[in-house]
XYZ file of C-alpha atoms in Angstrom:
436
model
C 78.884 236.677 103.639
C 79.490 236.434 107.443
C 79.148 232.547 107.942
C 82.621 232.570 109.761
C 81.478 233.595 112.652
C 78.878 230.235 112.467
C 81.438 227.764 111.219
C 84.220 229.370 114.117
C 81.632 227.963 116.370
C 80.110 224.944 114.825
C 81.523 221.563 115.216
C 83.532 219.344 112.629
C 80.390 217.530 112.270
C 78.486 219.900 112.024
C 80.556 221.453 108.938
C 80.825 217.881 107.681
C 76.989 217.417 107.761
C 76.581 220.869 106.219
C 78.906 220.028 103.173
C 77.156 217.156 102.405
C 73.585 218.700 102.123
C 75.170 220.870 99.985
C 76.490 218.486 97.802
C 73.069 217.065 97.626
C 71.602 219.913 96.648
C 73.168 220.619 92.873
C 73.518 224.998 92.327
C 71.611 225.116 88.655
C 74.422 227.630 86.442
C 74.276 230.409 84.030
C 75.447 228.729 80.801
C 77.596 231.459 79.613
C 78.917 231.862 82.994
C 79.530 228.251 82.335
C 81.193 228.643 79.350
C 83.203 231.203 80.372
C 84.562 229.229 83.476
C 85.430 226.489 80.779
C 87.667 229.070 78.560
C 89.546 230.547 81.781
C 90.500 226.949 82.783
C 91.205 225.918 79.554
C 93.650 229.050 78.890
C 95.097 229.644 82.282
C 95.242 225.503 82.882
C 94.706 226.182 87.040
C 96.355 223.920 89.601
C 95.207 225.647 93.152
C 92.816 228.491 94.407
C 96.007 230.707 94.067
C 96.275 230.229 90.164
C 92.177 230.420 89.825
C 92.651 233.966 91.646
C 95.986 235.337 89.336
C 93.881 234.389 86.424
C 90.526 236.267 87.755
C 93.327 239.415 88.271
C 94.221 239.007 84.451
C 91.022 239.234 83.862
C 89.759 242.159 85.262
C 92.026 244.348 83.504
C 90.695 243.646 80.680
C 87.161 243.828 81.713
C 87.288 247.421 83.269
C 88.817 248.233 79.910
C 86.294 247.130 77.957
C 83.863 248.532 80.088
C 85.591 252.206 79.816
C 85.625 252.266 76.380
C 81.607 251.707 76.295
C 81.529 254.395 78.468
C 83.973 256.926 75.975
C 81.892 255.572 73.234
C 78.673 256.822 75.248
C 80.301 259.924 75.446
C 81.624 260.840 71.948
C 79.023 259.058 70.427
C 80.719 257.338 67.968
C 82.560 253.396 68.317
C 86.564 253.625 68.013
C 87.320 253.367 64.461
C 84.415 254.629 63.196
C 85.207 256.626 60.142
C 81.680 257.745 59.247
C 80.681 261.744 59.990
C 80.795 263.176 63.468
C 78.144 264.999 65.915
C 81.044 266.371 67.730
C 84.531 268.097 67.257
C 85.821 266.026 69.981
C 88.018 262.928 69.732
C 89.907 260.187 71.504
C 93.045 261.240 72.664
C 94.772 257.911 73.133
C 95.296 256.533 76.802
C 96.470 257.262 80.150
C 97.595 254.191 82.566
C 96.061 253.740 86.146
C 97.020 251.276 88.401
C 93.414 250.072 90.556
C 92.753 248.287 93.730
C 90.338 245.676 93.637
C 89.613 242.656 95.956
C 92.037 240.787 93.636
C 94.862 243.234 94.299
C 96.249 245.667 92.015
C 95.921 245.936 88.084
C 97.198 247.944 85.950
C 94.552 248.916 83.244
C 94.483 251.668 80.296
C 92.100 254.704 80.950
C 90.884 256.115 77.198
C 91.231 259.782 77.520
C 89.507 262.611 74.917
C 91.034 265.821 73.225
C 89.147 268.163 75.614
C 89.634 266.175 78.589
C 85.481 266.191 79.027
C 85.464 262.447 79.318
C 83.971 261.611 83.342
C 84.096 257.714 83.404
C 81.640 256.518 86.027
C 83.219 252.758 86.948
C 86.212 254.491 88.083
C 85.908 257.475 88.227
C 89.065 260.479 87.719
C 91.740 259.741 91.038
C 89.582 257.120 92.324
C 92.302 254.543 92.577
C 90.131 251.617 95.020
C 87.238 249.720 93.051
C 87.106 246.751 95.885
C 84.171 246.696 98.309
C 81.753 248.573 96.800
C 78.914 246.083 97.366
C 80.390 245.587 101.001
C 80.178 248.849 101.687
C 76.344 249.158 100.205
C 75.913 245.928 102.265
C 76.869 248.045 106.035
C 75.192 251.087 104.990
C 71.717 249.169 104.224
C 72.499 246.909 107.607
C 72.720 250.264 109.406
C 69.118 251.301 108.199
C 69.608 253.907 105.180
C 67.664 253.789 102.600
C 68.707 253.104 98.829
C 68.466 256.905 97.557
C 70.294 257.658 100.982
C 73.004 255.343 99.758
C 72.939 256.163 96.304
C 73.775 259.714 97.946
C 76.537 258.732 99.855
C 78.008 256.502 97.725
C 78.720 259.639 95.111
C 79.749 262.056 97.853
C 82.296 260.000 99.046
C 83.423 258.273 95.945
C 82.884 260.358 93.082
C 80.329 258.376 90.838
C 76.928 257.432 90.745
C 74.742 254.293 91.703
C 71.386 254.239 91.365
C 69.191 253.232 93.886
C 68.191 250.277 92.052
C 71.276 249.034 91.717
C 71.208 249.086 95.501
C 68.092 247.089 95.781
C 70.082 244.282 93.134
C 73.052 244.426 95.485
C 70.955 243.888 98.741
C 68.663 241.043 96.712
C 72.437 239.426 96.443
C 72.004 238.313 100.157
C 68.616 236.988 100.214
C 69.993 233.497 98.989
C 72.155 233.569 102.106
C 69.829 234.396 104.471
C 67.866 231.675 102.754
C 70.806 229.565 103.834
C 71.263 230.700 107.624
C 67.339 230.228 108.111
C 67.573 226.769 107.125
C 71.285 225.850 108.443
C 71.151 222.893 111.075
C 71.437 224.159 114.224
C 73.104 222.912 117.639
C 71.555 219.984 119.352
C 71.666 221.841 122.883
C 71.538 225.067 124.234
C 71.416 226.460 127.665
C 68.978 229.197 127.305
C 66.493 230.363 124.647
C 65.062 233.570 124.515
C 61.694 234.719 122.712
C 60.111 237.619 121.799
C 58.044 239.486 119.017
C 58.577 243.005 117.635
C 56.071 244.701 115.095
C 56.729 246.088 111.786
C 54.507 247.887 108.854
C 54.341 245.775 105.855
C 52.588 247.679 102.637
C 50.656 245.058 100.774
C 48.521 245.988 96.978
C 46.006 247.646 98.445
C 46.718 248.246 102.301
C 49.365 248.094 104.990
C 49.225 245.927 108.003
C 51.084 245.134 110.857
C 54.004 242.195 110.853
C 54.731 240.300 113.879
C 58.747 239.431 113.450
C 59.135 236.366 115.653
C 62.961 236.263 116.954
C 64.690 233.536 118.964
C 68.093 234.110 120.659
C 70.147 231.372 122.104
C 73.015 230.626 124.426
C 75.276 227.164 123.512
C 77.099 225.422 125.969
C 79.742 227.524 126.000
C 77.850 230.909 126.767
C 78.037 232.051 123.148
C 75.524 233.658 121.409
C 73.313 233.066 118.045
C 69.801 233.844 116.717
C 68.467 231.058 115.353
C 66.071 232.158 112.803
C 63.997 235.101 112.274
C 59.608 234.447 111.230
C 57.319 236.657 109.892
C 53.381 236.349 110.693
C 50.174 238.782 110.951
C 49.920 237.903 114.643
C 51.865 236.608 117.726
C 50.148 233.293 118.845
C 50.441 230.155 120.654
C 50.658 228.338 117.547
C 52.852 229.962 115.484
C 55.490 229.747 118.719
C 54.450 226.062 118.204
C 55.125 225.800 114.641
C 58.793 227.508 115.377
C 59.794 225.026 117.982
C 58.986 222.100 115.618
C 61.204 223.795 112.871
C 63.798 224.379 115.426
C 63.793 220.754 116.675
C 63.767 219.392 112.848
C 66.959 221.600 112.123
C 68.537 219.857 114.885
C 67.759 220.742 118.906
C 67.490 218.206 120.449
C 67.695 219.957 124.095
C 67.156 222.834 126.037
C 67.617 224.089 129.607
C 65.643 227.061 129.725
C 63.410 229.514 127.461
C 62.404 232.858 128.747
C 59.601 233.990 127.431
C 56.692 236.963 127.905
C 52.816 235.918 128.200
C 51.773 234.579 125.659
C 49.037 232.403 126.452
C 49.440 228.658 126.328
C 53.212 229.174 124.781
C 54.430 227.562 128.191
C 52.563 224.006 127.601
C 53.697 224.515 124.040
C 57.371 224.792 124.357
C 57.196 221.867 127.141
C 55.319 219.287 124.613
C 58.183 219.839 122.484
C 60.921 220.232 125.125
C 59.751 218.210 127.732
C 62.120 218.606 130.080
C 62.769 222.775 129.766
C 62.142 224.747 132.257
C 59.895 227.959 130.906
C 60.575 231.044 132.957
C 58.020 234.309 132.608
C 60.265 237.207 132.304
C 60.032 239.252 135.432
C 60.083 242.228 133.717
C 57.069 241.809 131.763
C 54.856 241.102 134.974
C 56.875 244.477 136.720
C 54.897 245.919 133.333
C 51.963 243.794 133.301
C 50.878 244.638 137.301
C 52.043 248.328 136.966
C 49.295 249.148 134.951
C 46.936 248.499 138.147
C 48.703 251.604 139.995
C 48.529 255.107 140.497
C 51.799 256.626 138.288
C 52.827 258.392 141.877
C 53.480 255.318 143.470
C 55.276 253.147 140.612
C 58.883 253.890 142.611
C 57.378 252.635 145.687
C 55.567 249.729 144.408
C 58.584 248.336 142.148
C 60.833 248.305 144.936
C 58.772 246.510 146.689
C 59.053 243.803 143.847
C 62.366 243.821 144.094
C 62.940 242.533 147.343
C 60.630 239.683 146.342
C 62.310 238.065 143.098
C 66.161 239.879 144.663
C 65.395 237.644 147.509
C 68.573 235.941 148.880
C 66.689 232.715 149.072
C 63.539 231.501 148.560
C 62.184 231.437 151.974
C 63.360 235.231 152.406
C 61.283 235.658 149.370
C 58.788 233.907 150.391
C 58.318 236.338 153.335
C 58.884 239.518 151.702
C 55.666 238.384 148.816
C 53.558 238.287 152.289
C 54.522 241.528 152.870
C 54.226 243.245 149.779
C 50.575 241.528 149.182
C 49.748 243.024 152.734
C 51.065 246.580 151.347
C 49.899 246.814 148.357
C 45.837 244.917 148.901
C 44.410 248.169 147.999
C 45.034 247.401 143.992
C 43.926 243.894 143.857
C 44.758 243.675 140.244
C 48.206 243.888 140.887
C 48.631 242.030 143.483
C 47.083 239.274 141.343
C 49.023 239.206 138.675
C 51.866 237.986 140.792
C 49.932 235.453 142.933
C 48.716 233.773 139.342
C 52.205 234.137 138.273
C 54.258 233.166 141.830
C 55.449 229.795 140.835
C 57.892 231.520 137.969
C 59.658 233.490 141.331
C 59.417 230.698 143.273
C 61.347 228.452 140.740
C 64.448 231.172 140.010
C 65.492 229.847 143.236
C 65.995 226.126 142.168
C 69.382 228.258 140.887
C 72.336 230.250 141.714
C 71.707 233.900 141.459
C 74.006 234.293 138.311
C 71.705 231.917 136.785
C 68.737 233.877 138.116
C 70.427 236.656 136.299
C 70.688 235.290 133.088
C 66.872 233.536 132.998
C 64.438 235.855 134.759
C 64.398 238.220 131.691
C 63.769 238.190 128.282
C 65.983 241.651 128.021
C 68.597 239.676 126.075
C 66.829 238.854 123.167
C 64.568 242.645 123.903
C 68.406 244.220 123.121
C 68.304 242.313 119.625
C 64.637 243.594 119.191
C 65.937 246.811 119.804
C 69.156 246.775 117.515
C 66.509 245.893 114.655
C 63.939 248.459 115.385
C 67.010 251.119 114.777
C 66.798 250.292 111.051
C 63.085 249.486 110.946
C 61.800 253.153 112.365
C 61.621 254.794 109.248
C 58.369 253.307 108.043
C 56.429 250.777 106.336
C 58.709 247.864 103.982
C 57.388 247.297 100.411
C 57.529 243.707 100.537
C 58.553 240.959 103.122
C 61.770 240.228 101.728
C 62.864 244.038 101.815
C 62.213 243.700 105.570
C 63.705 240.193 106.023
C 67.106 241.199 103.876
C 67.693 244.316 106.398
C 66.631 242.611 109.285
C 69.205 239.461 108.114
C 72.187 242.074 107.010
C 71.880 243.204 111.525
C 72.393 239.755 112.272
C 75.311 239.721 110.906
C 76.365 243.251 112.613
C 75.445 241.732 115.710
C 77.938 238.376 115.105
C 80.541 240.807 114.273
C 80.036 242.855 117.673
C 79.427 239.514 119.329
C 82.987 237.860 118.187
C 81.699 234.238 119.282
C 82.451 235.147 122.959
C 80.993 234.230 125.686
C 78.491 235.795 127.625
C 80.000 237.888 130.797
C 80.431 235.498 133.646
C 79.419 232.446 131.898
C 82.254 230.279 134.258
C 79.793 231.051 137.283
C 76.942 230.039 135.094
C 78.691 226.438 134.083
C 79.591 225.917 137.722
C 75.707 226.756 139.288
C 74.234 225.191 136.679
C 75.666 221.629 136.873
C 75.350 221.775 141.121
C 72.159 219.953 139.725
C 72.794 216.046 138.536
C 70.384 216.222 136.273
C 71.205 219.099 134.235
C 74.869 217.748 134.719
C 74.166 214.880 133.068
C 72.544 216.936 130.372
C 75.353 219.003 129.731
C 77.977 216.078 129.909
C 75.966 214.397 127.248
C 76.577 216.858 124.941
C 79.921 217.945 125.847
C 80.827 214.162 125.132
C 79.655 214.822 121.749
């Protein structure tokens, strides 16, 4: 479980708050599992998480015993002691000792061997000495994108012993109560920048497959660092479904944001503002560079982008200003291009309210694209049986991505902090928080 990475960079509060609607929230318990708890304590009498973990040690010895004698019994065919007639010539042949790793440390446990040394055991297998991680390991394969036989496969050629590939599907279910968690964890009450997209994925269904939008939001705190703060699924990318997100969001806690970068989705702009009123929505450049392309000949795309680029590269607005007269002059021959930037000026015209290494940061949605892209690597190889298949994969990235993110800040996020509060008013919005 990779919540570390969320409580390094949550606030006491926030972990206090957390730990409470937890404690609301009673976990309903296996009896037996129960029970058992209740005869460990009882026997081993506990005073600290170190004397819970020597007695879970003592334990497993016994239980990987227990375990390899079903399998020798499996194997012979006959329970120890039975005196009754015999399929086989074979016998047991006494025991060997083998000291195992596990996540516990090591323990020392009795291996049942067989007169003609035929006996394979499969939970630890013959010179496999390290039993601890397994289900980790299962856990990065299936975040990398292989499939259950694929791991199945692995898992024996490297280890020695079989797993089946449902037993990969139970270990993968294992994290669909923690995603569960993270998509309903309280988030931040500000963040500097929000970006939005939607990527599609093939969903079977009973009797046909259809395409899934998977609606992703990436955000930057105060402090530059990265999260994604939730993951939807839907049949279609709308206005109102982006609407229905950004209520969720604000009930799980945001309270403010600076910025959201976004693509075109119709009407998502008035959305996101009657929710946020005082954001500032900001069409990503790129997707009008793709939008307006479309409107010219394939020979002159090199010409006609760099063109662009001295518009919204400007070094101020006026200079930009200028260089749009020119480039609507050059280019009149494909009015539809030319008007999808006229319709869509105002979103240049405003990245110079900024400093350019906040123009950087908020005239593309290629941040949260990169995510998009990082998921699509283990979503290529076809259509998902179910939507929690898709969502456990898609979760199990995340936390690849936290892990390659390390809570750091975002490159040159000092410059950012310093253009960004050269306006009072988002100052005073920062300030507020950072008083918090």
């Amino acid at each position: 479980m990779h919540f570390s990475f969320l409580e390094k960079c949550d606030t006491m509060e926030r972990k206090k708050e957390k730990m409470e609607n937890l404690e609301m929230a009673r976990i309903k318990r296996n009896p037996q599992a129960v029970a058992l708890a209740q005869q460990i304590i009882s026997q081993y009498r506990p005073q600290n998480v170190a004397d819970m973990e020597d007695a879970l040690k003592d334990i497993f010895g016994p239980m990987f015993e227990a375990m390899l004698q079903g399998e020798m019994n499996n194997h012979l065919g006959y329970e120890n002691n039975d005196h009754g007639a015999k399929s086989t010539a074979n016998r047991r042949n006494g025991y060997g000792t083998k000291t195992i790793k596990t996540t516990k440390g090591n323990v020392e446990i009795n291996v049942p061997r067989d007169r003609d040394a035929s006996f394979e055991p499969q939970i630890i297998p013959k010179r496999e000495k390290d039993v601890s991680g397994i289900e980790d390991k299962v856990l990065a394969m299936y975040a990398k994108g292989m499939s259950q036989r694929d791991i199945s496969s692995t898992i024996e050629e490297i280890y020695g012993f079989n797993i089946s590939a449902e037993t990969v599907s139970d270990i993968t279910d294992s994290v669909l109560n923690k995603l569960e968690e993270w998509q309903s964890r309280p988030l931040k009450k500000f963040y500097t920048f929000l970006f939005v997209d939607c990527m599609y994925v093939t969903i079977r269904g009973d009797y046909e497959t259809k395409e899934y939008a998977v609606y992703t939001i990436l955000g930057y705190d105060i402090n530059g660092t990265k999260d994604i703060l939730g993951l939807w699924l839907n049949e279609t990318e709308s206005k109102h479904v982006w609407m229905q997100i950004f209520d969720e969001i604000k009930n799980r806690g945001v309270e403010d944001i600076l910025f959201i970068s976004m693509d075109g989705v119709s009407g998502l702009e008035d959305g996101a503002k009657s929710i946020f009123p005082d954001v500032v929505v900001q069409r990503c450049i790129v997707h009008l560079i793709r939008n307006s392309i479309k409107y010219i000949p394939s020979k002159d795309y090199k010409v006609f982008t760099a063109a662009l680029k001295k518009v919204y590269e400007a070094t101020s607005l006026k200079a930009c200003i200028s260089e749009f007269e020119k480039f609507k002059q050059a280019w009149s021959a494909y009015p539809g291009a030319v008007d999808v930037w006229v319709r869509n000026f105002k979103h240049v015209e405003q990245l110079f309210n900024y400093g350019s290494a906040v123009r950087k940061i908020m005239y593309t949605t290629n941040a949260v694209e990169s995510v998009n892209s990082s998921f699509r690597k283990v979503t290529q190889k076809g259509a998902f049986p179910h939507e929690n298949a898709l969502l456990k994969l898609l979760y199990l990235r995340i936390t690849e991505l936290y892990k390659k993110w390390k809570c750091r800040p975002v490159s040159n996020w000092a410059m950012v902090r310093n253009q960004l509060i050269t306006d009072e008013k988002i100052k005073e919005r920062i300030l507020k928080y950072e008083r918090e």
